[in-house]
Amino acid sequence: MSVVLVTGANGFIALHIINELLKAGFSVVGTVRSPAKGKILDNFKSLYKNPQLVLEYVPDISKPDAFDEVVKNHPEVDYVLHTASPFSFGVGDDNEDVFVKPAVNGTLGILNSVKNYGHNVKHVVVTSSCAAILNFDKFTDHSFVHTEATWNPMPWDIAKTNPELAYCYSKTVAERSARDFVAKEKPGFTISTVNPSYVYGPQLFDETTGDLNTSSDLINQAMKLPHDAPGPFTEPANMGIDVRDVAIAHLITLQNPEKFADARLALACGYFSQQLFLDVLNSRIPELKGKIPVGDSAAGKQYIAENVLTYKFSKTEQLLGVKYISIEDSIYATAKQIVDYESAHK
């Protein structure tokens, strides 16, 4: 049985990844920042009779040697999935401390730990983001096609002024740092990155629905709009992907690491806007019909066509060979779980 180390094991994406790993017969070592953060993983005992899952605690991933003891304690680890990184806009006063340092130091820290002590590790997957791909100067230039080869060129002098831009910058420099590390250090393992766009879909465990990830909370906000709220309902508007497909992408890289050595998997299943949220909510969630705005579907589609970037991630789709869950189905699954959770906790 192969063993996988998953950092940030209590995260929205990581929980789905661990579920796929356990389902596929892998044994998992997960890291979380504290016992309280790890409590959510007890739920796997209700999904599996004897889940092959152990936890280790890493309080501060930004420390250079943060992962040393974990890797030393688990020489049996074959693969590493590094998902730990902050994604919460508007938190803290210093965007460099909140986003950049944990992302870069955490990524280089786990790679150094694996190089020095993880002598059995064959492949490392870093969970990056389409934020590392987006060229904001080309966002409305539809002659420019974003692909797996595109990099976010934004300098820190601009990014540091805004939490969202600082997050995008952090994912870019963290991924570049990982790739530069492998090129320079030539460790005994290969790497790949998974770069999802905005991630929607259900929480793996209902109890986390009360503490939504940043992307899913955008849908939650649309669900709370008053019926007579004025439009247009445009922003946010971007690319999206379902969390279940993000998890499967991570799994597939481990099932064929040679094929995915140095791969950059950019994940998007379609475009969304706040208007699309409303369209799905009004048509598929009867509990919300008449309580939220209807908006203008045609105007929403036109806004996306005129104002949202062009992408083509065909290389990723060919490598993975999977059919993605549609953006509409992903929005619905997110909203339905929120409605059911709130109904049960009235």
mmCIF file of C-alpha atoms in Angstrom:
data_model
loop_
_atom_site.group_PDB
_atom_site.id
_atom_site.type_symbol
_atom_site.label_atom_id
_atom_site.label_comp_id
_atom_site.label_asym_id
_atom_site.label_seq_id
_atom_site.Cartn_x
_atom_site.Cartn_y
_atom_site.Cartn_z
ATOM 1 C CA MET A 1 0.000 0.000 0.000
ATOM 2 C CA SER A 2 1.493 3.357 -1.075
ATOM 3 C CA VAL A 3 1.614 6.147 1.498
ATOM 4 C CA VAL A 4 0.780 9.776 0.728
ATOM 5 C CA LEU A 5 1.639 12.801 2.865
ATOM 6 C CA VAL A 6 -1.045 15.500 2.515
ATOM 7 C CA THR A 7 -0.279 18.914 4.006
ATOM 8 C CA GLY A 8 -3.143 21.175 5.067
ATOM 9 C CA ALA A 9 -5.286 18.071 5.480
ATOM 10 C CA ASN A 10 -8.293 19.888 6.939
ATOM 11 C CA GLY A 11 -8.751 22.175 3.930
ATOM 12 C CA PHE A 12 -11.756 22.166 1.588
ATOM 13 C CA ILE A 13 -9.813 20.633 -1.302
ATOM 14 C CA ALA A 14 -7.595 18.437 0.875
ATOM 15 C CA LEU A 15 -10.531 16.635 2.510
ATOM 16 C CA HIS A 16 -11.835 15.628 -0.919
ATOM 17 C CA ILE A 17 -8.331 14.547 -1.953
ATOM 18 C CA ILE A 18 -7.968 12.365 1.142
ATOM 19 C CA ASN A 19 -11.354 10.808 0.434
ATOM 20 C CA GLU A 20 -10.245 9.877 -3.089
ATOM 21 C CA LEU A 21 -6.924 8.529 -1.803
ATOM 22 C CA LEU A 22 -8.561 6.317 0.832
ATOM 23 C CA LYS A 23 -11.120 5.140 -1.696
ATOM 24 C CA ALA A 24 -8.294 4.170 -4.060
ATOM 25 C CA GLY A 25 -6.447 2.203 -1.372
ATOM 26 C CA PHE A 26 -3.721 4.657 -0.393
ATOM 27 C CA SER A 27 -2.607 5.197 3.195
ATOM 28 C CA VAL A 28 -2.539 8.864 4.248
ATOM 29 C CA VAL A 29 -0.447 10.948 6.619
ATOM 30 C CA GLY A 30 -2.103 14.335 7.014
ATOM 31 C CA THR A 31 -0.709 17.515 8.543
ATOM 32 C CA VAL A 32 -2.827 20.133 10.288
ATOM 33 C CA ARG A 33 -1.903 23.106 12.447
ATOM 34 C CA SER A 34 -3.485 21.924 15.679
ATOM 35 C CA PRO A 35 -5.581 19.110 17.192
ATOM 36 C CA ALA A 36 -8.627 21.378 16.925
ATOM 37 C CA LYS A 37 -8.043 21.792 13.189
ATOM 38 C CA GLY A 38 -7.652 18.032 12.829
ATOM 39 C CA LYS A 39 -10.935 17.182 14.529
ATOM 40 C CA ILE A 40 -12.833 17.307 11.236
ATOM 41 C CA LEU A 41 -10.828 14.330 9.951
ATOM 42 C CA ASP A 42 -12.419 12.088 12.572
ATOM 43 C CA ASN A 43 -15.373 12.002 10.190
ATOM 44 C CA PHE A 44 -13.492 9.633 7.921
ATOM 45 C CA LYS A 45 -14.175 6.940 10.521
ATOM 46 C CA SER A 46 -17.834 7.134 9.511
ATOM 47 C CA LEU A 47 -16.974 6.701 5.823
ATOM 48 C CA TYR A 48 -14.440 3.894 6.135
ATOM 49 C CA LYS A 49 -14.330 0.949 8.536
ATOM 50 C CA ASN A 50 -10.638 1.363 9.238
ATOM 51 C CA PRO A 51 -9.303 4.452 7.444
ATOM 52 C CA GLN A 52 -5.553 4.325 6.935
ATOM 53 C CA LEU A 53 -5.099 7.895 8.128
ATOM 54 C CA VAL A 54 -2.810 9.406 10.745
ATOM 55 C CA LEU A 55 -2.313 13.059 11.659
ATOM 56 C CA GLU A 56 0.757 15.130 12.427
ATOM 57 C CA TYR A 57 0.769 18.710 13.691
ATOM 58 C CA VAL A 58 2.648 21.545 11.995
ATOM 59 C CA PRO A 59 1.698 24.788 13.768
ATOM 60 C CA ASP A 60 3.481 27.206 11.410
ATOM 61 C CA ILE A 61 4.199 26.165 7.830
ATOM 62 C CA SER A 62 6.183 29.355 7.175
ATOM 63 C CA LYS A 63 9.104 28.116 9.312
ATOM 64 C CA PRO A 64 11.934 26.725 7.113
ATOM 65 C CA ASP A 65 12.112 23.398 8.973
ATOM 66 C CA ALA A 66 8.368 23.113 9.667
ATOM 67 C CA PHE A 67 7.969 19.730 7.974
ATOM 68 C CA ASP A 68 11.295 18.142 8.938
ATOM 69 C CA GLU A 69 10.023 16.067 11.850
ATOM 70 C CA VAL A 70 6.954 14.865 9.974
ATOM 71 C CA VAL A 71 9.022 13.620 7.066
ATOM 72 C CA LYS A 72 11.602 12.069 9.414
ATOM 73 C CA ASN A 73 8.844 10.299 11.341
ATOM 74 C CA HIS A 74 7.348 8.800 8.182
ATOM 75 C CA PRO A 75 10.105 7.319 6.002
ATOM 76 C CA GLU A 76 7.407 5.112 4.446
ATOM 77 C CA VAL A 77 5.905 8.044 2.495
ATOM 78 C CA ASP A 78 5.930 7.504 -1.286
ATOM 79 C CA TYR A 79 4.193 10.693 -2.458
ATOM 80 C CA VAL A 80 3.553 14.193 -1.150
ATOM 81 C CA LEU A 81 0.583 16.447 -1.893
ATOM 82 C CA HIS A 82 1.277 19.972 -0.667
ATOM 83 C CA THR A 83 -2.114 21.689 -0.376
ATOM 84 C CA ALA A 84 -1.415 23.916 2.644
ATOM 85 C CA SER A 85 -1.627 27.620 1.789
ATOM 86 C CA PRO A 86 -3.842 30.536 2.849
ATOM 87 C CA PHE A 87 -6.887 31.518 0.771
ATOM 88 C CA SER A 88 -8.986 34.079 2.618
ATOM 89 C CA PHE A 89 -9.199 37.647 1.408
ATOM 90 C CA GLY A 90 -9.215 40.595 3.786
ATOM 91 C CA VAL A 91 -7.481 38.922 6.739
ATOM 92 C CA GLY A 92 -4.593 40.628 8.520
ATOM 93 C CA ASP A 93 -2.769 43.894 7.990
ATOM 94 C CA ASP A 94 0.334 42.812 6.090
ATOM 95 C CA ASN A 95 -0.401 41.032 2.819
ATOM 96 C CA GLU A 96 3.152 39.715 2.615
ATOM 97 C CA ASP A 97 2.880 38.049 6.035
ATOM 98 C CA VAL A 98 -0.644 36.764 5.380
ATOM 99 C CA PHE A 99 -0.152 35.370 1.875
ATOM 100 C CA VAL A 100 3.360 35.428 0.458
ATOM 101 C CA LYS A 101 5.533 34.148 3.287
ATOM 102 C CA PRO A 102 3.360 31.122 4.195
ATOM 103 C CA ALA A 103 2.919 30.177 0.521
ATOM 104 C CA VAL A 104 6.580 30.457 -0.492
ATOM 105 C CA ASN A 105 8.186 29.283 2.745
ATOM 106 C CA GLY A 106 5.716 26.428 3.112
ATOM 107 C CA THR A 107 6.374 25.220 -0.431
ATOM 108 C CA LEU A 108 10.158 25.451 -0.206
ATOM 109 C CA GLY A 109 10.025 24.010 3.303
ATOM 110 C CA ILE A 110 8.231 20.827 2.300
ATOM 111 C CA LEU A 111 10.478 20.384 -0.755
ATOM 112 C CA ASN A 112 13.634 20.780 1.352
ATOM 113 C CA SER A 113 12.308 18.385 3.983
ATOM 114 C CA VAL A 114 11.502 15.766 1.364
ATOM 115 C CA LYS A 115 14.866 16.216 -0.341
ATOM 116 C CA ASN A 116 16.760 15.843 2.942
ATOM 117 C CA TYR A 117 14.718 13.173 4.701
ATOM 118 C CA GLY A 118 12.075 11.723 2.365
ATOM 119 C CA HIS A 119 14.317 9.288 0.555
ATOM 120 C CA ASN A 120 11.416 7.093 -0.511
ATOM 121 C CA VAL A 121 9.386 9.921 -2.109
ATOM 122 C CA LYS A 122 8.949 9.581 -5.864
ATOM 123 C CA HIS A 123 6.667 12.496 -6.733
ATOM 124 C CA VAL A 124 5.435 15.736 -5.154
ATOM 125 C CA VAL A 125 2.281 17.565 -6.232
ATOM 126 C CA VAL A 126 1.962 21.231 -5.297
ATOM 127 C CA THR A 127 -1.560 22.630 -5.237
ATOM 128 C CA SER A 128 -1.101 25.922 -7.035
ATOM 129 C CA SER A 129 -3.864 27.995 -8.625
ATOM 130 C CA CYS A 130 -5.027 29.568 -11.846
ATOM 131 C CA ALA A 131 -4.108 32.757 -9.994
ATOM 132 C CA ALA A 132 -0.553 31.882 -11.045
ATOM 133 C CA ILE A 133 -1.728 31.748 -14.673
ATOM 134 C CA LEU A 134 -3.943 34.837 -14.951
ATOM 135 C CA ASN A 135 -2.531 37.836 -16.789
ATOM 136 C CA PHE A 136 -4.713 40.649 -15.474
ATOM 137 C CA ASP A 137 -3.525 43.008 -18.230
ATOM 138 C CA LYS A 138 -5.054 40.594 -20.757
ATOM 139 C CA PHE A 139 -8.269 39.844 -18.852
ATOM 140 C CA THR A 140 -10.535 41.464 -21.439
ATOM 141 C CA ASP A 141 -8.224 40.934 -24.438
ATOM 142 C CA HIS A 142 -9.867 37.961 -26.133
ATOM 143 C CA SER A 143 -7.082 37.651 -28.693
ATOM 144 C CA PHE A 144 -4.880 36.528 -25.780
ATOM 145 C CA VAL A 145 -5.505 32.898 -24.832
ATOM 146 C CA HIS A 146 -4.466 31.732 -21.377
ATOM 147 C CA THR A 147 -2.920 28.246 -21.471
ATOM 148 C CA GLU A 148 -0.897 26.010 -19.171
ATOM 149 C CA ALA A 149 2.188 27.957 -20.313
ATOM 150 C CA THR A 150 0.869 31.365 -19.181
ATOM 151 C CA TRP A 151 2.248 33.001 -16.041
ATOM 152 C CA ASN A 152 0.884 35.861 -13.960
ATOM 153 C CA PRO A 153 3.401 38.707 -14.549
ATOM 154 C CA MET A 154 2.114 41.109 -11.854
ATOM 155 C CA PRO A 155 4.910 42.685 -9.764
ATOM 156 C CA TRP A 156 4.742 42.864 -5.978
ATOM 157 C CA ASP A 157 4.587 46.686 -6.009
ATOM 158 C CA ILE A 158 1.105 46.402 -7.526
ATOM 159 C CA ALA A 159 -0.005 43.156 -5.873
ATOM 160 C CA LYS A 160 0.778 44.273 -2.314
ATOM 161 C CA THR A 161 -1.930 46.946 -2.370
ATOM 162 C CA ASN A 162 -4.817 44.462 -2.458
ATOM 163 C CA PRO A 163 -5.416 41.142 -0.624
ATOM 164 C CA GLU A 164 -6.812 39.402 -3.712
ATOM 165 C CA LEU A 165 -3.862 40.466 -5.854
ATOM 166 C CA ALA A 166 -1.454 39.548 -3.043
ATOM 167 C CA TYR A 167 -2.958 36.060 -2.963
ATOM 168 C CA CYS A 168 -2.497 35.717 -6.740
ATOM 169 C CA TYR A 169 1.095 36.904 -6.430
ATOM 170 C CA SER A 170 1.770 34.445 -3.598
ATOM 171 C CA LYS A 171 0.579 31.480 -5.656
ATOM 172 C CA THR A 172 2.707 32.613 -8.602
ATOM 173 C CA VAL A 173 5.964 33.003 -6.687
ATOM 174 C CA ALA A 174 5.335 29.825 -4.675
ATOM 175 C CA GLU A 175 4.896 27.784 -7.843
ATOM 176 C CA ARG A 176 7.898 29.373 -9.538
ATOM 177 C CA SER A 177 9.945 28.689 -6.409
ATOM 178 C CA ALA A 178 8.954 25.022 -6.503
ATOM 179 C CA ARG A 179 9.912 24.618 -10.137
ATOM 180 C CA ASP A 180 13.172 26.528 -9.660
ATOM 181 C CA PHE A 181 13.994 24.353 -6.648
ATOM 182 C CA VAL A 182 13.675 21.142 -8.653
ATOM 183 C CA ALA A 183 15.680 22.566 -11.573
ATOM 184 C CA LYS A 184 18.496 23.719 -9.293
ATOM 185 C CA GLU A 185 18.580 21.045 -6.587
ATOM 186 C CA LYS A 186 17.775 18.049 -8.809
ATOM 187 C CA PRO A 187 16.189 16.043 -5.991
ATOM 188 C CA GLY A 188 15.298 12.363 -6.235
ATOM 189 C CA PHE A 189 11.645 13.140 -6.931
ATOM 190 C CA THR A 190 9.656 14.780 -9.697
ATOM 191 C CA ILE A 191 6.971 17.436 -9.220
ATOM 192 C CA SER A 192 3.787 18.598 -10.858
ATOM 193 C CA THR A 193 1.334 21.340 -10.012
ATOM 194 C CA VAL A 194 -2.449 21.392 -10.009
ATOM 195 C CA ASN A 195 -3.782 24.861 -10.814
ATOM 196 C CA PRO A 196 -7.526 25.066 -10.187
ATOM 197 C CA SER A 197 -9.618 28.124 -10.933
ATOM 198 C CA TYR A 198 -12.334 29.161 -8.447
ATOM 199 C CA VAL A 199 -13.312 25.930 -6.679
ATOM 200 C CA TYR A 200 -16.984 25.144 -6.050
ATOM 201 C CA GLY A 201 -18.909 22.041 -5.078
ATOM 202 C CA PRO A 202 -20.058 20.430 -1.832
ATOM 203 C CA GLN A 203 -18.118 20.333 1.405
ATOM 204 C CA LEU A 204 -17.093 16.737 2.074
ATOM 205 C CA PHE A 205 -18.594 16.891 5.558
ATOM 206 C CA ASP A 206 -21.782 18.848 6.188
ATOM 207 C CA GLU A 207 -20.529 20.361 9.423
ATOM 208 C CA THR A 208 -18.001 22.508 7.556
ATOM 209 C CA THR A 209 -20.839 24.143 5.611
ATOM 210 C CA GLY A 210 -21.050 26.700 8.423
ATOM 211 C CA ASP A 211 -17.481 27.788 7.629
ATOM 212 C CA LEU A 212 -17.331 27.990 3.846
ATOM 213 C CA ASN A 213 -14.220 28.299 1.715
ATOM 214 C CA THR A 214 -13.779 31.654 -0.027
ATOM 215 C CA SER A 215 -15.103 30.530 -3.422
ATOM 216 C CA SER A 216 -18.214 28.807 -2.094
ATOM 217 C CA ASP A 217 -19.049 31.802 0.050
ATOM 218 C CA LEU A 218 -19.559 33.798 -3.155
ATOM 219 C CA ILE A 219 -22.545 31.549 -3.898
ATOM 220 C CA ASN A 220 -23.720 31.895 -0.312
ATOM 221 C CA GLN A 221 -23.642 35.689 -0.687
ATOM 222 C CA ALA A 222 -25.813 35.465 -3.813
ATOM 223 C CA MET A 223 -28.266 33.293 -1.867
ATOM 224 C CA LYS A 224 -28.635 36.056 0.710
ATOM 225 C CA LEU A 225 -29.378 38.881 -1.743
ATOM 226 C CA PRO A 226 -32.787 40.483 -1.146
ATOM 227 C CA HIS A 227 -35.411 39.945 -3.828
ATOM 228 C CA ASP A 228 -35.405 43.622 -4.811
ATOM 229 C CA ALA A 229 -31.621 44.065 -4.905
ATOM 230 C CA PRO A 230 -30.670 46.190 -7.922
ATOM 231 C CA GLY A 231 -28.542 44.704 -10.686
ATOM 232 C CA PRO A 232 -26.555 44.237 -12.737
ATOM 233 C CA PHE A 233 -25.397 40.987 -11.152
ATOM 234 C CA THR A 234 -22.046 40.642 -12.848
ATOM 235 C CA GLU A 235 -19.104 40.344 -10.475
ATOM 236 C CA PRO A 236 -17.620 38.069 -9.424
ATOM 237 C CA ALA A 237 -17.008 36.592 -12.857
ATOM 238 C CA ASN A 238 -14.236 34.173 -13.754
ATOM 239 C CA MET A 239 -13.491 30.486 -14.427
ATOM 240 C CA GLY A 240 -14.640 27.709 -12.102
ATOM 241 C CA ILE A 241 -14.093 24.018 -11.388
ATOM 242 C CA ASP A 242 -15.693 21.476 -9.048
ATOM 243 C CA VAL A 243 -13.742 20.379 -5.979
ATOM 244 C CA ARG A 244 -14.419 16.720 -6.773
ATOM 245 C CA ASP A 245 -12.605 17.084 -10.095
ATOM 246 C CA VAL A 246 -9.729 18.897 -8.396
ATOM 247 C CA ALA A 247 -9.373 15.956 -6.017
ATOM 248 C CA ILE A 248 -9.437 13.440 -8.853
ATOM 249 C CA ALA A 249 -6.735 15.400 -10.710
ATOM 250 C CA HIS A 250 -4.451 15.063 -7.681
ATOM 251 C CA LEU A 251 -5.183 11.345 -7.457
ATOM 252 C CA ILE A 252 -4.461 10.705 -11.137
ATOM 253 C CA THR A 253 -1.017 12.332 -10.909
ATOM 254 C CA LEU A 254 -0.033 9.791 -8.248
ATOM 255 C CA GLN A 255 -1.384 6.845 -10.194
ATOM 256 C CA ASN A 256 0.963 7.655 -13.093
ATOM 257 C CA PRO A 257 3.742 9.942 -11.778
ATOM 258 C CA GLU A 258 6.029 9.383 -14.758
ATOM 259 C CA LYS A 259 3.363 10.719 -17.099
ATOM 260 C CA PHE A 260 2.808 13.801 -14.941
ATOM 261 C CA ALA A 261 6.430 14.671 -14.160
ATOM 262 C CA ASP A 262 6.768 18.470 -14.501
ATOM 263 C CA ALA A 263 3.104 18.752 -15.567
ATOM 264 C CA ARG A 264 1.112 21.916 -14.943
ATOM 265 C CA LEU A 265 -2.571 20.997 -14.760
ATOM 266 C CA ALA A 266 -4.843 24.015 -15.226
ATOM 267 C CA LEU A 267 -8.416 23.190 -14.221
ATOM 268 C CA ALA A 268 -11.547 25.000 -15.392
ATOM 269 C CA CYS A 269 -14.913 23.630 -16.494
ATOM 270 C CA GLY A 270 -16.516 26.902 -17.564
ATOM 271 C CA TYR A 271 -17.290 30.514 -16.724
ATOM 272 C CA PHE A 272 -19.421 31.866 -13.915
ATOM 273 C CA SER A 273 -20.792 35.212 -12.815
ATOM 274 C CA GLN A 274 -23.110 36.275 -10.028
ATOM 275 C CA GLN A 275 -25.883 36.212 -12.628
ATOM 276 C CA LEU A 276 -25.174 32.526 -13.334
ATOM 277 C CA PHE A 277 -25.421 31.864 -9.600
ATOM 278 C CA LEU A 278 -28.874 33.459 -9.631
ATOM 279 C CA ASP A 279 -29.920 31.554 -12.744
ATOM 280 C CA VAL A 280 -29.046 28.214 -11.139
ATOM 281 C CA LEU A 281 -30.498 29.140 -7.755
ATOM 282 C CA ASN A 282 -33.814 30.295 -9.223
ATOM 283 C CA SER A 283 -34.213 27.329 -11.556
ATOM 284 C CA ARG A 284 -33.007 24.502 -9.319
ATOM 285 C CA ILE A 285 -33.455 25.506 -5.665
ATOM 286 C CA PRO A 286 -37.218 25.880 -5.076
ATOM 287 C CA GLU A 287 -36.664 27.102 -1.497
ATOM 288 C CA LEU A 288 -35.060 30.267 -2.907
ATOM 289 C CA LYS A 289 -37.436 31.038 -5.763
ATOM 290 C CA GLY A 290 -39.128 34.383 -5.187
ATOM 291 C CA LYS A 291 -36.743 35.264 -2.356
ATOM 292 C CA ILE A 292 -33.724 36.307 -4.402
ATOM 293 C CA PRO A 293 -33.297 38.492 -7.507
ATOM 294 C CA VAL A 294 -33.897 37.079 -10.968
ATOM 295 C CA GLY A 295 -31.608 39.438 -12.816
ATOM 296 C CA ASP A 296 -31.013 39.269 -16.552
ATOM 297 C CA SER A 297 -29.559 36.013 -17.910
ATOM 298 C CA ALA A 298 -28.804 37.417 -21.351
ATOM 299 C CA ALA A 299 -26.986 40.394 -19.868
ATOM 300 C CA GLY A 300 -24.974 38.056 -17.650
ATOM 301 C CA LYS A 301 -23.833 35.973 -20.610
ATOM 302 C CA GLN A 302 -22.921 39.099 -22.548
ATOM 303 C CA TYR A 303 -20.900 40.410 -19.618
ATOM 304 C CA ILE A 304 -18.850 37.206 -19.462
ATOM 305 C CA ALA A 305 -18.299 37.229 -23.225
ATOM 306 C CA GLU A 306 -17.006 40.796 -23.140
ATOM 307 C CA ASN A 307 -15.186 41.007 -19.822
ATOM 308 C CA VAL A 308 -13.761 37.633 -18.805
ATOM 309 C CA LEU A 309 -10.504 36.141 -20.019
ATOM 310 C CA THR A 310 -10.153 33.545 -22.758
ATOM 311 C CA TYR A 311 -8.580 30.198 -21.844
ATOM 312 C CA LYS A 312 -7.746 26.890 -23.473
ATOM 313 C CA PHE A 313 -6.532 24.164 -21.128
ATOM 314 C CA SER A 314 -6.684 21.332 -23.662
ATOM 315 C CA LYS A 315 -3.282 19.945 -22.658
ATOM 316 C CA THR A 316 -4.588 19.311 -19.134
ATOM 317 C CA GLU A 317 -7.814 17.775 -20.392
ATOM 318 C CA GLN A 318 -5.894 15.394 -22.646
ATOM 319 C CA LEU A 319 -3.536 14.354 -19.855
ATOM 320 C CA LEU A 320 -6.312 13.726 -17.327
ATOM 321 C CA GLY A 321 -8.851 12.208 -19.720
ATOM 322 C CA VAL A 322 -11.810 12.964 -17.434
ATOM 323 C CA LYS A 323 -15.159 14.621 -18.081
ATOM 324 C CA TYR A 324 -15.591 17.548 -15.699
ATOM 325 C CA ILE A 325 -18.683 18.237 -13.645
ATOM 326 C CA SER A 326 -20.400 21.248 -15.247
ATOM 327 C CA ILE A 327 -20.159 24.653 -13.600
ATOM 328 C CA GLU A 328 -23.953 24.713 -13.249
ATOM 329 C CA ASP A 329 -24.000 21.353 -11.446
ATOM 330 C CA SER A 330 -21.166 22.498 -9.209
ATOM 331 C CA ILE A 331 -23.019 25.699 -8.266
ATOM 332 C CA TYR A 332 -26.164 23.676 -7.579
ATOM 333 C CA ALA A 333 -24.341 21.172 -5.340
ATOM 334 C CA THR A 334 -22.809 24.018 -3.350
ATOM 335 C CA ALA A 335 -26.118 25.832 -2.873
ATOM 336 C CA LYS A 336 -28.190 22.727 -2.138
ATOM 337 C CA GLN A 337 -25.867 21.735 0.682
ATOM 338 C CA ILE A 338 -26.045 25.239 2.188
ATOM 339 C CA VAL A 339 -29.856 25.241 2.038
ATOM 340 C CA ASP A 340 -30.085 21.795 3.630
ATOM 341 C CA TYR A 341 -27.560 22.687 6.316
ATOM 342 C CA GLU A 342 -29.330 25.921 7.245
ATOM 343 C CA SER A 343 -32.695 24.153 7.316
ATOM 344 C CA ALA A 344 -31.337 21.525 9.684
ATOM 345 C CA HIS A 345 -29.766 24.119 11.983
ATOM 346 C CA LYS A 346 -32.654 26.550 12.385
#
